[in-house]
Short mmCIF file of C-alpha atoms and ligand atoms in Angstrom, two decimals:
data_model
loop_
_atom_site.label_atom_id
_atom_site.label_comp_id
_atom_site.label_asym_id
_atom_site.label_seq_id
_atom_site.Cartn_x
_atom_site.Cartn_y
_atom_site.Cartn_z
CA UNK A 1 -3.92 -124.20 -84.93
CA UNK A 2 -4.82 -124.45 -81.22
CA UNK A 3 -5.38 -121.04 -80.55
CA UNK A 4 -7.09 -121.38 -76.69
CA UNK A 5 -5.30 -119.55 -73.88
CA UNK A 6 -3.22 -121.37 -72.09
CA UNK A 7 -3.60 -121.25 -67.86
CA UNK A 8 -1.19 -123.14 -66.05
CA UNK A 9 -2.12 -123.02 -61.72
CA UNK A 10 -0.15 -124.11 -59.35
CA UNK A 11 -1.35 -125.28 -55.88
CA UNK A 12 0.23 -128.12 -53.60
CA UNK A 13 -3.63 -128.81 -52.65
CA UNK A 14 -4.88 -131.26 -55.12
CA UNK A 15 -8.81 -129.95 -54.62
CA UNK A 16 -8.39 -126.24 -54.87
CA UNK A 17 -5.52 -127.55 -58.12
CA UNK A 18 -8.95 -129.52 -59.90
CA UNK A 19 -11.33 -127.24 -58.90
CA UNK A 20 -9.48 -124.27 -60.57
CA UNK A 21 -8.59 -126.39 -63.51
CA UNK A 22 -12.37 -127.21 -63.67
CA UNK A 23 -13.03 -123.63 -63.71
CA UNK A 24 -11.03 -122.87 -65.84
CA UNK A 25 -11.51 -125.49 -68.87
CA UNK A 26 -15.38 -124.39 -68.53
CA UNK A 27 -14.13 -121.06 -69.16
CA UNK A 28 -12.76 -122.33 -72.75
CA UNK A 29 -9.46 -122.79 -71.88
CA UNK A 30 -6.59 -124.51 -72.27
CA UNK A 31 -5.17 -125.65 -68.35
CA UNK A 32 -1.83 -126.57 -67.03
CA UNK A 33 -1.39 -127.42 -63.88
CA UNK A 34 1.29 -127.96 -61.10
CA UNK A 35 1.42 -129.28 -57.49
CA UNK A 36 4.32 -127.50 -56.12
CA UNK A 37 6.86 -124.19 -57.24
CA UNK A 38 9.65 -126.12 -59.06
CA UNK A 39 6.82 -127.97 -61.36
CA UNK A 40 5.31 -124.54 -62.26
CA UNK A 41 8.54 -123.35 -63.33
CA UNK A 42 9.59 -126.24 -64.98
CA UNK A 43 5.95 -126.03 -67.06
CA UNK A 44 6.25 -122.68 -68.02
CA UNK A 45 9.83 -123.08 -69.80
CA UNK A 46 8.26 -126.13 -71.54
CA UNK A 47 4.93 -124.58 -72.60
CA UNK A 48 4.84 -120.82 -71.86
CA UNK A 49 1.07 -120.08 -70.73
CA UNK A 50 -0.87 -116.60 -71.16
CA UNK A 51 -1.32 -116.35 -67.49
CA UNK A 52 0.07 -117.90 -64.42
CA UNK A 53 -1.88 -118.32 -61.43
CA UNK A 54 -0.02 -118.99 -58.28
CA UNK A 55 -0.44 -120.18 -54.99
CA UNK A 56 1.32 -118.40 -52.65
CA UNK A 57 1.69 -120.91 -49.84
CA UNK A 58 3.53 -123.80 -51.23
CA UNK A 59 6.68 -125.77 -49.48
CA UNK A 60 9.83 -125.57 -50.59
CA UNK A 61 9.68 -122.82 -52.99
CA UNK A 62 6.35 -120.71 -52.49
CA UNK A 63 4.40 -118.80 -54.87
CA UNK A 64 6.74 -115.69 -54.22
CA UNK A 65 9.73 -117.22 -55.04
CA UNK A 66 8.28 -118.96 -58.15
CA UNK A 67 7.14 -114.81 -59.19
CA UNK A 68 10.48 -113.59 -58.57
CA UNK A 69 12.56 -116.37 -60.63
CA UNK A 70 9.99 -115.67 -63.69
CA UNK A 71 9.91 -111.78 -63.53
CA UNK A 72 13.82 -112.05 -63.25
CA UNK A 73 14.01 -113.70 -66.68
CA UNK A 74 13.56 -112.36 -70.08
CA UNK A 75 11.32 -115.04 -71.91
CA UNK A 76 9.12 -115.20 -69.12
CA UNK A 77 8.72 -111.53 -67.36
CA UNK A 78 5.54 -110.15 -69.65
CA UNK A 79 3.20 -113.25 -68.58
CA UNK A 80 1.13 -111.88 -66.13
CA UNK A 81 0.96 -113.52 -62.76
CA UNK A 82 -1.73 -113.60 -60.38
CA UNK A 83 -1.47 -114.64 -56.57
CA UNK A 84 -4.11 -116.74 -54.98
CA UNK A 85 -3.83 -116.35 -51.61
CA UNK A 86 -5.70 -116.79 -48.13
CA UNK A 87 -3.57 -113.74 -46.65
CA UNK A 88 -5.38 -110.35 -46.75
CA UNK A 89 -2.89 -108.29 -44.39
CA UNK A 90 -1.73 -104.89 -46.67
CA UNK A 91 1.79 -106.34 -45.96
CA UNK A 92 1.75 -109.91 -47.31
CA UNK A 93 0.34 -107.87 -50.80
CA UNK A 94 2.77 -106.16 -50.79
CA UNK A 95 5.13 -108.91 -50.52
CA UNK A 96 3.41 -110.01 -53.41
CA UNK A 97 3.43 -107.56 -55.39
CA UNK A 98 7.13 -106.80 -54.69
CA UNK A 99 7.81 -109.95 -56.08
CA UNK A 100 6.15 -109.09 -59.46
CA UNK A 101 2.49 -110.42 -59.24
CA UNK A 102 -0.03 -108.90 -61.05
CA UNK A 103 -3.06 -109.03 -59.56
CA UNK A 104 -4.74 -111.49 -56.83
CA UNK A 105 -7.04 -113.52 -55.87
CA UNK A 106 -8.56 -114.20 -52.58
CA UNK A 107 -9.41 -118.03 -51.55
CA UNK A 108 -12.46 -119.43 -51.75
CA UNK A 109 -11.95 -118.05 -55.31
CA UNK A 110 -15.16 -116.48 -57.00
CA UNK A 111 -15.70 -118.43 -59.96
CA UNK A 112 -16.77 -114.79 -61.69
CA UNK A 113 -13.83 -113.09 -60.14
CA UNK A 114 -11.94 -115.26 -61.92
CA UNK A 115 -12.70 -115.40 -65.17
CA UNK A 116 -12.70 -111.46 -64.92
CA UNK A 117 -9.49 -111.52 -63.59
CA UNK A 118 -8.18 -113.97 -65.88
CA UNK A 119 -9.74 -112.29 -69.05
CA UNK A 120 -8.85 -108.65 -67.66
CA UNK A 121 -4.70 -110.16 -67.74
CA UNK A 122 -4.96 -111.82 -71.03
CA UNK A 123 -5.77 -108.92 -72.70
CA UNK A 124 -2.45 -107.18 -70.94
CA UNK A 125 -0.59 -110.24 -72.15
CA UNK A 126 -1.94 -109.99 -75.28
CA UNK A 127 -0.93 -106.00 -75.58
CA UNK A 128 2.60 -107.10 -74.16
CA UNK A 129 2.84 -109.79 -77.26
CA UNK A 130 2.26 -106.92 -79.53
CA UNK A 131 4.57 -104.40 -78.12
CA UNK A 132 7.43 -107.43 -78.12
CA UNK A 133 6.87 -108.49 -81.26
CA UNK A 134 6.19 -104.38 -82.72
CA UNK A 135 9.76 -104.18 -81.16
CA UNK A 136 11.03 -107.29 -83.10
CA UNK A 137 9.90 -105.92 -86.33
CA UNK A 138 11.44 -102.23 -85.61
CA UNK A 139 14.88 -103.79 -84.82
CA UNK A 140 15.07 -106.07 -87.81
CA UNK A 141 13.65 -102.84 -89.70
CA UNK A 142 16.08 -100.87 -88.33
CA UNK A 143 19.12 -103.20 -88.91
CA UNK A 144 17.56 -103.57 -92.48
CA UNK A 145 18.15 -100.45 -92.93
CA UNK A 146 21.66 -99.96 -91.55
CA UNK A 147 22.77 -102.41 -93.94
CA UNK A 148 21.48 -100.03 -96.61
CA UNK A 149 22.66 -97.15 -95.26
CA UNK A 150 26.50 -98.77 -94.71
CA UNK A 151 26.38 -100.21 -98.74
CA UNK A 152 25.49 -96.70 -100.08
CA UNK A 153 28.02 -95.25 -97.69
CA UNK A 154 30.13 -97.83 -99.15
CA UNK A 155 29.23 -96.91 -102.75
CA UNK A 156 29.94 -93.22 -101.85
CA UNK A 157 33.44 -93.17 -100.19
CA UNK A 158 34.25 -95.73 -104.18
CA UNK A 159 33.12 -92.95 -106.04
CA UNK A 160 34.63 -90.08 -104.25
CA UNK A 161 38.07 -92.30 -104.23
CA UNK A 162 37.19 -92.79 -107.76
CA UNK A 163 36.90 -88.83 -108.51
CA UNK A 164 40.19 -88.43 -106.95
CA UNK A 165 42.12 -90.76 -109.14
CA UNK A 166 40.69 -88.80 -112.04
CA UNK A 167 42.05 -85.68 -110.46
CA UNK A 168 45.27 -87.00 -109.85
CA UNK A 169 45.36 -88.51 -113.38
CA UNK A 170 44.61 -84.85 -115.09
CA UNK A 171 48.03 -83.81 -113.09
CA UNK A 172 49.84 -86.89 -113.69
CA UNK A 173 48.55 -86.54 -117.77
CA UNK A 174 51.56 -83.74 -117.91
CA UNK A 175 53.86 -85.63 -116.05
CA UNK A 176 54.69 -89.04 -117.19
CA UNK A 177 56.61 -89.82 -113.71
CA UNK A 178 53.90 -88.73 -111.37
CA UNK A 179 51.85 -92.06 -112.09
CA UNK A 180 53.78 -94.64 -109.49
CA UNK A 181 55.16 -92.06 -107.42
CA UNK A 182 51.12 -90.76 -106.37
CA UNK A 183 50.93 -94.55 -105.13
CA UNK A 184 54.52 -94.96 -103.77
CA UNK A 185 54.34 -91.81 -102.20
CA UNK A 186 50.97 -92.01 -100.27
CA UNK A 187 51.52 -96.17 -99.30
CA UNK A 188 54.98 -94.99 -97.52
CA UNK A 189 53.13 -91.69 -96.04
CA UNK A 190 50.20 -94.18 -94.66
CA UNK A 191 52.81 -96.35 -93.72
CA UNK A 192 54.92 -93.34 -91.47
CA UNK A 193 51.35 -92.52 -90.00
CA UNK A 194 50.81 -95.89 -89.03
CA UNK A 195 53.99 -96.23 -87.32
CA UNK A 196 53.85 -93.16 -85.26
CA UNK A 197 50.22 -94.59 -83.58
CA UNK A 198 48.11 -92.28 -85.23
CA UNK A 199 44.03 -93.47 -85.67
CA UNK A 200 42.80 -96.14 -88.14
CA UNK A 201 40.89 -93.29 -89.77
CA UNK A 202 44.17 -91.37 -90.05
CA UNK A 203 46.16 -93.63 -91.69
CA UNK A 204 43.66 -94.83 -94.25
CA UNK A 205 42.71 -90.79 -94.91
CA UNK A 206 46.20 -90.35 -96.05
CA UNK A 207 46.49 -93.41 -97.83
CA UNK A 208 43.75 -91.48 -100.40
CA UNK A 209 44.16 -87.94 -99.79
CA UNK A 210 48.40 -87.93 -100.06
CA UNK A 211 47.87 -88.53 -103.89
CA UNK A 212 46.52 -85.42 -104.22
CA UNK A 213 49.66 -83.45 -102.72
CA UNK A 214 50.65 -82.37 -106.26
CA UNK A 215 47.00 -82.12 -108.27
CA UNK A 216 48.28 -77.89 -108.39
CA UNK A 217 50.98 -78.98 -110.79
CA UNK A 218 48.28 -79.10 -113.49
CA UNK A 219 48.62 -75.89 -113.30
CA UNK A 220 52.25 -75.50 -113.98
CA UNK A 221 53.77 -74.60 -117.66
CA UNK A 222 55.11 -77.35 -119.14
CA UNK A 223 58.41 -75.79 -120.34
CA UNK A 224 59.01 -75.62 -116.20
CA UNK A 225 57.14 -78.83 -115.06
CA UNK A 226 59.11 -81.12 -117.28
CA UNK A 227 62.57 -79.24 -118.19
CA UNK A 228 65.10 -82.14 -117.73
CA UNK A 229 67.87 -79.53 -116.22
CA UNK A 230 68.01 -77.67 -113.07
CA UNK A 231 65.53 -74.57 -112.83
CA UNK A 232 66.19 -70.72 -112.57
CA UNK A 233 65.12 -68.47 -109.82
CA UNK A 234 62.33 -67.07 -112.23
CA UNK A 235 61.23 -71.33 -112.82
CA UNK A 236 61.78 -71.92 -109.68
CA UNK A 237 59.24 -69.52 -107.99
CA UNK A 238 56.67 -71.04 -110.59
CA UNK A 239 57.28 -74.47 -109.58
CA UNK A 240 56.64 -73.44 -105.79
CA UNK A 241 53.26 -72.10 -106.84
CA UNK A 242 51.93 -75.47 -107.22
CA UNK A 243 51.50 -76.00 -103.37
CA UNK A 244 49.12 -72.97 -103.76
CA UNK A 245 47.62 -73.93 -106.86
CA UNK A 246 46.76 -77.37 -105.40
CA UNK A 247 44.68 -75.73 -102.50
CA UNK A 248 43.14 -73.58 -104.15
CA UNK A 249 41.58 -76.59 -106.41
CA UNK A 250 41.10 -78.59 -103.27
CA UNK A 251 39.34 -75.54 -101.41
CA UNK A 252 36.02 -75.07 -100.41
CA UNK A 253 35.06 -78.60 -99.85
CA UNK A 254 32.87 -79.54 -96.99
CA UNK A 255 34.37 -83.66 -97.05
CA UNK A 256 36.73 -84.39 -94.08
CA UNK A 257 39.30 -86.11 -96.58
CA UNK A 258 39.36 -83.52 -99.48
CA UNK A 259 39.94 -80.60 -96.50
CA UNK A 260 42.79 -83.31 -95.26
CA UNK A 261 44.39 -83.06 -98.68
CA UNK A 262 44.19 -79.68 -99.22
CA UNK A 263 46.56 -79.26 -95.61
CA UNK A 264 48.39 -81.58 -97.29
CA UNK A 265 48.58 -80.05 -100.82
CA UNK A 266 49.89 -76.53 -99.25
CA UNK A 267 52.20 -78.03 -96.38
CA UNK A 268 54.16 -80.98 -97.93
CA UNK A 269 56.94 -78.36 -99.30
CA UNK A 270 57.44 -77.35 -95.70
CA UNK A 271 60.62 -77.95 -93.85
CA UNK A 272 61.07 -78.42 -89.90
CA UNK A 273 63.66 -75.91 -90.01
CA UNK A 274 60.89 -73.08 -91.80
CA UNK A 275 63.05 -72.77 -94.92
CA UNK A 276 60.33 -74.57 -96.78
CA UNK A 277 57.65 -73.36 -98.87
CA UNK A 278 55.33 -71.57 -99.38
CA UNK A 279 54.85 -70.06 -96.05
CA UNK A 280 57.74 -71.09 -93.98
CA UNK A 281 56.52 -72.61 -91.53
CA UNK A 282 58.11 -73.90 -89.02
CA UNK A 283 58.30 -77.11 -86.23
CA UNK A 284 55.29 -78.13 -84.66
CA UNK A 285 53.36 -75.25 -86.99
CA UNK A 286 53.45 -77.13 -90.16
CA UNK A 287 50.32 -79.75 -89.92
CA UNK A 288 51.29 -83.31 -88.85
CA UNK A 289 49.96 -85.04 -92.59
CA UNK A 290 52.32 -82.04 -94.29
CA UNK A 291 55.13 -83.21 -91.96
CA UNK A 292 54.48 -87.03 -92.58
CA UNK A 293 53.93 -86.04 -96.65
CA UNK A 294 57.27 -84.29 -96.70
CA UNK A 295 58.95 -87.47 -95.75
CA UNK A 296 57.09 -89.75 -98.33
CA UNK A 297 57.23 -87.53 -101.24
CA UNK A 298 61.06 -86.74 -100.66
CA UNK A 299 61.74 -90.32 -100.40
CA UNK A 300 60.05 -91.58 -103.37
CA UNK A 301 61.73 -88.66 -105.43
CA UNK A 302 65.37 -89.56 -104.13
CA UNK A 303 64.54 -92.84 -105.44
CA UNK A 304 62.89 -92.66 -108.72
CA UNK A 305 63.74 -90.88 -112.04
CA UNK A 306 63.29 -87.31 -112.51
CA UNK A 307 63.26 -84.64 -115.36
CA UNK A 308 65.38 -82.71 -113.54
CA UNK A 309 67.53 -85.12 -112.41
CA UNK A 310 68.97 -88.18 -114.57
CA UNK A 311 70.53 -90.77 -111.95
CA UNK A 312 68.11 -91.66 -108.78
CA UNK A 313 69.88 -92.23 -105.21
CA UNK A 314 70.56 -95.41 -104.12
CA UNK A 315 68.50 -96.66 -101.01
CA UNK A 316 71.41 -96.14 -98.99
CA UNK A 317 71.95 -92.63 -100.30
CA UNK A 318 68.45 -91.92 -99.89
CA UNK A 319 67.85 -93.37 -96.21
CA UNK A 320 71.57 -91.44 -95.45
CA UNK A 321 69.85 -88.06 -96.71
CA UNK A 322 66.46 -88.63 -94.88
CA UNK A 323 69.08 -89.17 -91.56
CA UNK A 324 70.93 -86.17 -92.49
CA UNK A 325 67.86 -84.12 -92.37
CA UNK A 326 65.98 -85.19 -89.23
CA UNK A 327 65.12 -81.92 -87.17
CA UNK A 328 66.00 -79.97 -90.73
CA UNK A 329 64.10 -80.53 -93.52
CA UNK A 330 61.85 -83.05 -91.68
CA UNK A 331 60.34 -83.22 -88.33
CA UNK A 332 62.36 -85.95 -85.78
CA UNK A 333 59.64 -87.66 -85.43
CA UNK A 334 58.00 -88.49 -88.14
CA UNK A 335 62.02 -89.84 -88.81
CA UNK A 336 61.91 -91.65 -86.14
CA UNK A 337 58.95 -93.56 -87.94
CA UNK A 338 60.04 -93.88 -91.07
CA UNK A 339 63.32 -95.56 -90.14
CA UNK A 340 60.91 -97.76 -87.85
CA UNK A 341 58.83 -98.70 -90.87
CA UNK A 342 61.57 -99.09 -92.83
CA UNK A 343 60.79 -103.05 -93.86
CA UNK A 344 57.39 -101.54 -94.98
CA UNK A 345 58.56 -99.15 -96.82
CA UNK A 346 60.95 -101.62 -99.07
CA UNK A 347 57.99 -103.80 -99.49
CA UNK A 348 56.09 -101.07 -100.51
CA UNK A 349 58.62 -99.91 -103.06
CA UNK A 350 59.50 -103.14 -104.68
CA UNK A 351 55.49 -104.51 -104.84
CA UNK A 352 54.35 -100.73 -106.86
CA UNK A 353 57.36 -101.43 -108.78
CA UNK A 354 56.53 -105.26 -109.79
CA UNK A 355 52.68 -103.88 -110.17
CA UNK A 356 51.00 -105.55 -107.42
CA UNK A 357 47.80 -105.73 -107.82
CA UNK A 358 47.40 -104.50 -103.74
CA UNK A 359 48.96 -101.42 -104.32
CA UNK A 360 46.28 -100.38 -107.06
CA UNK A 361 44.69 -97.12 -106.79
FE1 FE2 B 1 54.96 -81.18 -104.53
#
């Protein structure tokens, strides 16, 4: 491997253009050289040299505008450039150095001037290699690494959706029709949520936290949770306890999503109006998932078998109800976007229903 530093000069005067090459090569280097500006550029995209040494008086395009087209670009602005020049007036330095030179070099040139010069700027260049190529090395590391980080991100957010479908199986364990209405119910809410412009984030958060809106049924007595008639006062006030119940498992969690479906958990029995449970609220007061919930679960339990109830409604029954009740039991909006995903929501129904594989949870 030819590991000799590379010079290339440029001069337009052929003697001062051999004489430095001379130089040079008896220095131990390697020497390119070029008679005018446009041949020294075109030599250092070809073979990129350690150091550049330039003459500043060339025709058409002069040593300063040869400096300022390679400090302008990025595979050629660390090679150190040095001006050889006849000029000694503070200004025309400046000049120089304004257009990105180095160092310089007066004419005659000292021959040990220039190998100190020329030595003194490969070591820069050589200190510049290292820093660009140290800087290589940390980006790959670091994208390395976010590729890690992203996969066990990855792995995390499967196992926490993972501990959630446990959860909702313990609840759904006591209630044989709970199963397909956890994934109905949280497709059509995702699908409201999409519909009414709400975040990415948003819509996929509800996708997995809705299932959880009824993990506080587990605590509910059986004789209540799956009498096939209509329930008493006394059941009655036992059955709303399961909005509670459901927050208090979901509480105390420091996860975004698991806080998202505990709101959801203790709002989705709310109505618009405020006769909804367990606090009442009303309007804009009851969170935007609980609003979005209410819709979704009351849908999917118009529409499917229940205990309590033998004979589901028919879709048009059901979408007549959920009409019915805009700006009463459920906010206008969030009706507005329901009937607007309406399509959705029949494709959502009928692929749970023929077991699409999609619609697993
Ligand atoms: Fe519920």
């Amino acid at each position: 491997m030819d590991t000799k530093a590379k010079i290339l000069v440029a001069d337009d005067e052929d003697r001062n253009l051999r004489l430095m090459e001379l130089l040079l090569t008896s220095f131990g280097y390697d020497v390119l050289t070029a008679s005018n500006g446009e041949e020294a550029l075109e030599k250092v995209h070809d073979i990129p040299p350690d150091v550049i040494l330039l003459d500043v008086m060339m025709p058409q395009i002069d040593g300063l505008e040869v400096a300022r087209k390679l400090k302008r670009e990025e595979e050629t602005k660390s090679i150190p450039i040095v001006m050889v020049t006849a000029l000694n007036e503070v200004e025309d330095r400046v000049k120089a150095l304004e257009a990105g030179a180095d160092d310089f070099l007066n004419k005659p040139v000292d021959k040990t001037e220039l190998r100190a010069r020329v030595q003194s700027l490969l070591k820069v260049k050589a200190s510049n290699d290292h820093m660009r190529n140290y800087q290589k090395e940390l980006e790959t590391e670091v994208a390395k690494r976010t590729i890690q980080l992203r996969q066990a991100l990855k792995k995390l957010k499967e196992v926490s959706l993972e501990s959630i479908c446990h959860l909702c199986r313990a609840a759904e364990y006591k209630d044989e029709n709970t199963g397909d209405h956890i994934k109905r119910m949280s497709h059509y809410a995702s699908a409201v949520a999409r519909k009414m412009g709400l975040n990415k984030q948003t819509v996929e958060d509800l996708l997995y936290t809705a299932p959880m809106h009824d993990a506080g049924k587990i605590g509910i007595p059986d004789h209540i949770l799956l009498k096939p008639g209509k329930l008493n006062d006394k059941e009655w006030e036992i059955m709303k306890q399961h909005t509670i119940i459901g927050a208090q498992i979901l509480a105390g969690s420091g996860a975004k999503f698991i806080k998202l479906a505990r709101i959801i958990a203790i709002s989705h029995h709310e109505k618009w109006d405020g006769t909804g449970y367990p606090e009442g609220l009303k309007g804009p007061r009851i969170p935007l998932v609980g609003r979005i919930a209410a819709i979704a679960d009351v849908f999917d339990a118009l529409t499917s078998s229940r205990p309590y109830r033998m004979k589901p409604f028919s879709l048009e029954e059901a979408f007549h109800y959920i009409k019915e009740e805009r700006g009463r039991h459920f906010a206008p909006e969030v009706v507005d976007a329901f009937f607007a995903a309406k399509d959705e929501i029949l494709l959502i129904k009928e692929n749970i229903e023929t077991n699409v594989k999609a619609f697993h949870f």
